[in-house]
Amino acid sequence: MDRITLPDLDEADGSLLRSGDAREAERYTNVDLDGRDLTGISFGECEFSTASLHETRLRGASFSECLLADLHAPVFSAPRSSWRDVRIEHARLGSVEAYEATLRSVHIDGSKLDFVNLRNATLTDVLISNCIIEELDLGSATVQRLELQNCRIGTLDAGGARLKDVDLRSSDFSAVHGLEGLRGATIDDAQLSLLAPLLAAHLGLRVE
């Protein structure tokens, strides 16, 4: 995935952000946006460096050609948001509410996420690398070209998902729910061994 290169950015004051704003070519450093209502805001060619976003309301927000580093939020609320050509790195997020979101050409790297809700989301050309995720919920999501690279996942829920060209081979999983949703994913031999008892139970097979 190509590295995001941003032009000369203007230093911006996060306290001036309002819901529905359209912001372009700005840098936000050490900003505290906890509890703010930023519904429907859009950012284009912007950079966030060390930002607190606990319970910031980002429903319907749009991020395009943006770099976000060192994000912190016990609750990250961005349902129905849109992310295109975005890199997120070194984030520490608890509950991530991103259901019905759209992610295209997104790279998430070196982050720790507790619960990630991507139910009914649309993911295209997404790379998640070097991350620890306690629970990843892709229920009923539409996913095309997703790679989980060197990640440790507690529980993966793929119930009702529609997957195409999804590579799970270099990541570890403790549990998988919604086995039927894994159609279209690529796994390795070790992962198959983990899934074998689940597959047998799913198919009603008795192993003796």
C-alpha positions as YAML, in Angstrom:
chain: A
units: angstrom
residues:
- id: 1
  name: MET
  ca: [0.00, 0.00, 0.00]
- id: 2
  name: ASP
  ca: [1.44, 3.38, -1.00]
- id: 3
  name: ARG
  ca: [2.76, 5.69, 1.68]
- id: 4
  name: ILE
  ca: [0.60, 8.78, 2.20]
- id: 5
  name: THR
  ca: [2.48, 12.00, 1.43]
- id: 6
  name: LEU
  ca: [0.85, 15.20, 2.58]
- id: 7
  name: PRO
  ca: [1.57, 18.71, 1.26]
- id: 8
  name: ASP
  ca: [2.59, 21.64, 3.44]
- id: 9
  name: LEU
  ca: [0.00, 21.70, 6.19]
- id: 10
  name: ASP
  ca: [-1.34, 24.60, 8.21]
- id: 11
  name: GLU
  ca: [-1.24, 24.18, 11.99]
- id: 12
  name: ALA
  ca: [-4.85, 24.19, 13.12]
- id: 13
  name: ASP
  ca: [-6.70, 24.66, 16.40]
- id: 14
  name: GLY
  ca: [-8.85, 21.65, 17.20]
- id: 15
  name: SER
  ca: [-11.08, 23.70, 19.50]
- id: 16
  name: LEU
  ca: [-12.48, 25.46, 16.42]
- id: 17
  name: LEU
  ca: [-13.80, 22.27, 14.81]
- id: 18
  name: ARG
  ca: [-17.57, 22.04, 14.42]
- id: 19
  name: SER
  ca: [-19.96, 19.41, 13.11]
- id: 20
  name: GLY
  ca: [-20.39, 19.60, 9.34]
- id: 21
  name: ASP
  ca: [-17.07, 21.41, 8.79]
- id: 22
  name: ALA
  ca: [-14.97, 20.74, 5.68]
- id: 23
  name: ARG
  ca: [-11.27, 20.99, 6.56]
- id: 24
  name: GLU
  ca: [-8.40, 20.73, 4.07]
- id: 25
  name: ALA
  ca: [-4.59, 20.50, 4.40]
- id: 26
  name: GLU
  ca: [-4.41, 21.02, 8.17]
- id: 27
  name: ARG
  ca: [-2.34, 19.49, 10.97]
- id: 28
  name: TYR
  ca: [-3.76, 18.85, 14.43]
- id: 29
  name: THR
  ca: [-1.21, 18.18, 17.16]
- id: 30
  name: ASN
  ca: [-1.93, 17.22, 20.78]
- id: 31
  name: VAL
  ca: [-5.65, 17.87, 20.46]
- id: 32
  name: ASP
  ca: [-8.33, 16.92, 22.98]
- id: 33
  name: LEU
  ca: [-11.65, 16.35, 21.23]
- id: 34
  name: ASP
  ca: [-13.24, 14.25, 23.96]
- id: 35
  name: GLY
  ca: [-17.02, 14.39, 23.94]
- id: 36
  name: ARG
  ca: [-17.21, 16.82, 21.02]
- id: 37
  name: ASP
  ca: [-19.99, 16.60, 18.43]
- id: 38
  name: LEU
  ca: [-18.26, 16.44, 15.04]
- id: 39
  name: THR
  ca: [-21.07, 14.70, 13.19]
- id: 40
  name: GLY
  ca: [-20.67, 14.88, 9.41]
- id: 41
  name: ILE
  ca: [-17.28, 16.63, 9.51]
- id: 42
  name: SER
  ca: [-14.88, 16.01, 6.62]
- id: 43
  name: PHE
  ca: [-11.08, 16.09, 6.51]
- id: 44
  name: GLY
  ca: [-9.04, 16.09, 3.31]
- id: 45
  name: GLU
  ca: [-5.23, 15.82, 3.27]
- id: 46
  name: CYS
  ca: [-5.08, 16.34, 7.05]
- id: 47
  name: GLU
  ca: [-2.80, 14.97, 9.74]
- id: 48
  name: PHE
  ca: [-3.59, 14.15, 13.37]
- id: 49
  name: SER
  ca: [-0.65, 13.63, 15.71]
- id: 50
  name: THR
  ca: [-1.57, 12.62, 19.26]
- id: 51
  name: ALA
  ca: [-5.31, 13.12, 19.58]
- id: 52
  name: SER
  ca: [-7.79, 12.16, 22.29]
- id: 53
  name: LEU
  ca: [-11.15, 11.20, 20.78]
- id: 54
  name: HIS
  ca: [-13.02, 9.61, 23.67]
- id: 55
  name: GLU
  ca: [-16.74, 9.66, 22.89]
- id: 56
  name: THR
  ca: [-16.18, 12.18, 20.11]
- id: 57
  name: ARG
  ca: [-19.24, 11.92, 17.86]
- id: 58
  name: LEU
  ca: [-17.95, 11.21, 14.36]
- id: 59
  name: ARG
  ca: [-21.10, 9.71, 12.84]
- id: 60
  name: GLY
  ca: [-20.99, 10.22, 9.07]
- id: 61
  name: ALA
  ca: [-17.54, 11.83, 9.22]
- id: 62
  name: SER
  ca: [-15.26, 11.62, 6.17]
- id: 63
  name: PHE
  ca: [-11.47, 11.22, 6.08]
- id: 64
  name: SER
  ca: [-9.68, 11.36, 2.71]
- id: 65
  name: GLU
  ca: [-5.89, 11.19, 2.20]
- id: 66
  name: CYS
  ca: [-5.25, 11.57, 5.93]
- id: 67
  name: LEU
  ca: [-2.62, 10.38, 8.39]
- id: 68
  name: LEU
  ca: [-3.68, 9.72, 11.97]
- id: 69
  name: ALA
  ca: [-1.07, 8.78, 14.59]
- id: 70
  name: ASP
  ca: [-1.24, 8.18, 18.33]
- id: 71
  name: LEU
  ca: [-5.00, 8.26, 18.67]
- id: 72
  name: HIS
  ca: [-6.46, 7.52, 22.11]
- id: 73
  name: ALA
  ca: [-10.09, 6.75, 22.93]
- id: 74
  name: PRO
  ca: [-11.68, 4.26, 25.33]
- id: 75
  name: VAL
  ca: [-14.80, 4.74, 23.17]
- id: 76
  name: PHE
  ca: [-14.31, 5.66, 19.50]
- id: 77
  name: SER
  ca: [-17.64, 6.42, 17.85]
- id: 78
  name: ALA
  ca: [-17.63, 6.71, 14.03]
- id: 79
  name: PRO
  ca: [-20.62, 4.80, 12.63]
- id: 80
  name: ARG
  ca: [-21.42, 5.29, 8.94]
- id: 81
  name: SER
  ca: [-18.13, 7.16, 8.49]
- id: 82
  name: SER
  ca: [-16.03, 7.14, 5.31]
- id: 83
  name: TRP
  ca: [-12.27, 6.51, 5.11]
- id: 84
  name: ARG
  ca: [-10.33, 6.71, 1.82]
- id: 85
  name: ASP
  ca: [-6.54, 6.64, 1.42]
- id: 86
  name: VAL
  ca: [-5.98, 6.80, 5.18]
- id: 87
  name: ARG
  ca: [-3.16, 5.51, 7.40]
- id: 88
  name: ILE
  ca: [-3.77, 4.99, 11.13]
- id: 89
  name: GLU
  ca: [-0.78, 4.10, 13.29]
- id: 90
  name: HIS
  ca: [-0.04, 3.58, 16.98]
- id: 91
  name: ALA
  ca: [-3.68, 3.99, 17.99]
- id: 92
  name: ARG
  ca: [-4.95, 2.83, 21.36]
- id: 93
  name: LEU
  ca: [-8.70, 2.44, 21.10]
- id: 94
  name: GLY
  ca: [-11.17, 0.58, 23.27]
- id: 95
  name: SER
  ca: [-14.63, 0.11, 21.79]
- id: 96
  name: VAL
  ca: [-14.58, 1.10, 18.09]
- id: 97
  name: GLU
  ca: [-18.08, 1.72, 16.72]
- id: 98
  name: ALA
  ca: [-17.63, 1.78, 12.93]
- id: 99
  name: TYR
  ca: [-20.66, -0.17, 11.80]
- id: 100
  name: GLU
  ca: [-21.91, 0.62, 8.28]
- id: 101
  name: ALA
  ca: [-18.65, 2.49, 7.63]
- id: 102
  name: THR
  ca: [-16.84, 2.54, 4.28]
- id: 103
  name: LEU
  ca: [-13.08, 1.88, 4.21]
- id: 104
  name: ARG
  ca: [-11.14, 2.06, 0.96]
- id: 105
  name: SER
  ca: [-7.32, 1.96, 0.76]
- id: 106
  name: VAL
  ca: [-6.88, 2.08, 4.53]
- id: 107
  name: HIS
  ca: [-3.80, 0.88, 6.46]
- id: 108
  name: ILE
  ca: [-3.97, 0.38, 10.24]
- id: 109
  name: ASP
  ca: [-0.56, -0.39, 11.76]
- id: 110
  name: GLY
  ca: [0.94, -1.00, 15.18]
- id: 111
  name: SER
  ca: [-2.28, -0.39, 17.09]
- id: 112
  name: LYS
  ca: [-4.13, -1.97, 20.01]
- id: 113
  name: LEU
  ca: [-7.90, -2.16, 19.67]
- id: 114
  name: ASP
  ca: [-10.28, -3.86, 22.07]
- id: 115
  name: PHE
  ca: [-13.62, -4.34, 20.30]
- id: 116
  name: VAL
  ca: [-13.96, -3.32, 16.64]
- id: 117
  name: ASN
  ca: [-17.53, -3.23, 15.34]
- id: 118
  name: LEU
  ca: [-17.50, -3.25, 11.53]
- id: 119
  name: ARG
  ca: [-20.88, -4.89, 11.08]
- id: 120
  name: ASN
  ca: [-22.47, -4.12, 7.71]
- id: 121
  name: ALA
  ca: [-19.37, -2.13, 6.75]
- id: 122
  name: THR
  ca: [-17.74, -2.11, 3.29]
- id: 123
  name: LEU
  ca: [-13.98, -2.71, 3.19]
- id: 124
  name: THR
  ca: [-11.92, -2.52, 0.00]
- id: 125
  name: ASP
  ca: [-8.10, -2.71, -0.16]
- id: 126
  name: VAL
  ca: [-7.56, -2.67, 3.61]
- id: 127
  name: LEU
  ca: [-4.35, -3.73, 5.39]
- id: 128
  name: ILE
  ca: [-4.26, -4.27, 9.16]
- id: 129
  name: SER
  ca: [-0.70, -4.97, 10.31]
- id: 130
  name: ASN
  ca: [1.10, -5.56, 13.61]
- id: 131
  name: CYS
  ca: [-2.07, -5.01, 15.64]
- id: 132
  name: ILE
  ca: [-3.62, -6.58, 18.72]
- id: 133
  name: ILE
  ca: [-7.41, -6.77, 18.49]
- id: 134
  name: GLU
  ca: [-9.46, -8.43, 21.24]
- id: 135
  name: GLU
  ca: [-12.57, -8.84, 19.07]
- id: 136
  name: LEU
  ca: [-13.04, -8.08, 15.38]
- id: 137
  name: ASP
  ca: [-16.67, -8.11, 14.27]
- id: 138
  name: LEU
  ca: [-17.12, -8.32, 10.50]
- id: 139
  name: GLY
  ca: [-20.68, -9.55, 10.74]
- id: 140
  name: SER
  ca: [-22.59, -8.99, 7.47]
- id: 141
  name: ALA
  ca: [-19.71, -6.86, 6.14]
- id: 142
  name: THR
  ca: [-18.73, -6.75, 2.46]
- id: 143
  name: VAL
  ca: [-14.98, -7.20, 2.24]
- id: 144
  name: GLN
  ca: [-12.77, -7.23, -0.84]
- id: 145
  name: ARG
  ca: [-8.96, -7.44, -0.58]
- id: 146
  name: LEU
  ca: [-8.29, -7.39, 3.15]
- id: 147
  name: GLU
  ca: [-5.04, -8.60, 4.69]
- id: 148
  name: LEU
  ca: [-4.47, -9.16, 8.40]
- id: 149
  name: GLN
  ca: [-0.67, -9.15, 8.63]
- id: 150
  name: ASN
  ca: [1.15, -10.25, 11.79]
- id: 151
  name: CYS
  ca: [-1.86, -9.52, 13.99]
- id: 152
  name: ARG
  ca: [-3.10, -11.18, 17.15]
- id: 153
  name: ILE
  ca: [-6.87, -11.45, 17.19]
- id: 154
  name: GLY
  ca: [-8.84, -12.72, 20.16]
- id: 155
  name: THR
  ca: [-12.19, -13.40, 18.50]
- id: 156
  name: LEU
  ca: [-13.08, -12.99, 14.83]
- id: 157
  name: ASP
  ca: [-16.79, -12.87, 14.01]
- id: 158
  name: ALA
  ca: [-17.52, -13.33, 10.30]
- id: 159
  name: GLY
  ca: [-21.18, -14.29, 10.55]
- id: 160
  name: GLY
  ca: [-23.01, -13.28, 7.36]
- id: 161
  name: ALA
  ca: [-19.90, -11.61, 5.90]
- id: 162
  name: ARG
  ca: [-19.19, -11.59, 2.17]
- id: 163
  name: LEU
  ca: [-15.45, -12.01, 1.69]
- id: 164
  name: LYS
  ca: [-13.29, -11.93, -1.44]
- id: 165
  name: ASP
  ca: [-9.48, -12.07, -1.48]
- id: 166
  name: VAL
  ca: [-9.10, -11.96, 2.30]
- id: 167
  name: ASP
  ca: [-5.68, -13.12, 3.60]
- id: 168
  name: LEU
  ca: [-5.56, -14.26, 7.22]
- id: 169
  name: ARG
  ca: [-2.44, -16.43, 6.99]
- id: 170
  name: SER
  ca: [0.07, -14.48, 9.08]
- id: 171
  name: SER
  ca: [-2.21, -13.73, 12.03]
- id: 172
  name: ASP
  ca: [-3.25, -15.66, 15.13]
- id: 173
  name: PHE
  ca: [-6.81, -16.20, 16.33]
- id: 174
  name: SER
  ca: [-8.09, -17.56, 19.64]
- id: 175
  name: ALA
  ca: [-11.67, -18.07, 18.46]
- id: 176
  name: VAL
  ca: [-13.72, -17.71, 15.28]
- id: 177
  name: HIS
  ca: [-17.49, -17.24, 15.09]
- id: 178
  name: GLY
  ca: [-19.65, -17.38, 11.97]
- id: 179
  name: LEU
  ca: [-17.64, -19.96, 10.07]
- id: 180
  name: GLU
  ca: [-19.88, -19.77, 7.02]
- id: 181
  name: GLY
  ca: [-18.78, -16.17, 6.57]
- id: 182
  name: LEU
  ca: [-15.15, -17.21, 6.04]
- id: 183
  name: ARG
  ca: [-15.85, -18.35, 2.48]
- id: 184
  name: GLY
  ca: [-13.41, -16.37, 0.31]
- id: 185
  name: ALA
  ca: [-10.66, -16.18, 2.94]
- id: 186
  name: THR
  ca: [-7.20, -17.77, 2.74]
- id: 187
  name: ILE
  ca: [-5.79, -19.50, 5.83]
- id: 188
  name: ASP
  ca: [-2.69, -21.61, 6.54]
- id: 189
  name: ASP
  ca: [-2.30, -25.17, 7.86]
- id: 190
  name: ALA
  ca: [-1.94, -24.08, 11.49]
- id: 191
  name: GLN
  ca: [-5.13, -22.05, 11.32]
- id: 192
  name: LEU
  ca: [-6.93, -24.97, 9.71]
- id: 193
  name: SER
  ca: [-5.95, -27.11, 12.69]
- id: 194
  name: LEU
  ca: [-7.49, -24.50, 15.01]
- id: 195
  name: LEU
  ca: [-10.66, -24.41, 12.96]
- id: 196
  name: ALA
  ca: [-11.03, -28.17, 12.51]
- id: 197
  name: PRO
  ca: [-13.07, -28.79, 15.71]
- id: 198
  name: LEU
  ca: [-15.27, -25.79, 14.92]
- id: 199
  name: LEU
  ca: [-15.84, -26.98, 11.38]
- id: 200
  name: ALA
  ca: [-16.73, -30.45, 12.61]
- id: 201
  name: ALA
  ca: [-19.24, -29.05, 15.07]
- id: 202
  name: HIS
  ca: [-20.65, -26.70, 12.43]
- id: 203
  name: LEU
  ca: [-21.21, -29.61, 10.05]
- id: 204
  name: GLY
  ca: [-22.53, -31.91, 12.76]
- id: 205
  name: LEU
  ca: [-19.62, -34.32, 12.45]
- id: 206
  name: ARG
  ca: [-18.70, -36.65, 15.29]
- id: 207
  name: VAL
  ca: [-14.99, -37.15, 15.73]
- id: 208
  name: GLU
  ca: [-13.95, -40.29, 17.63]
...
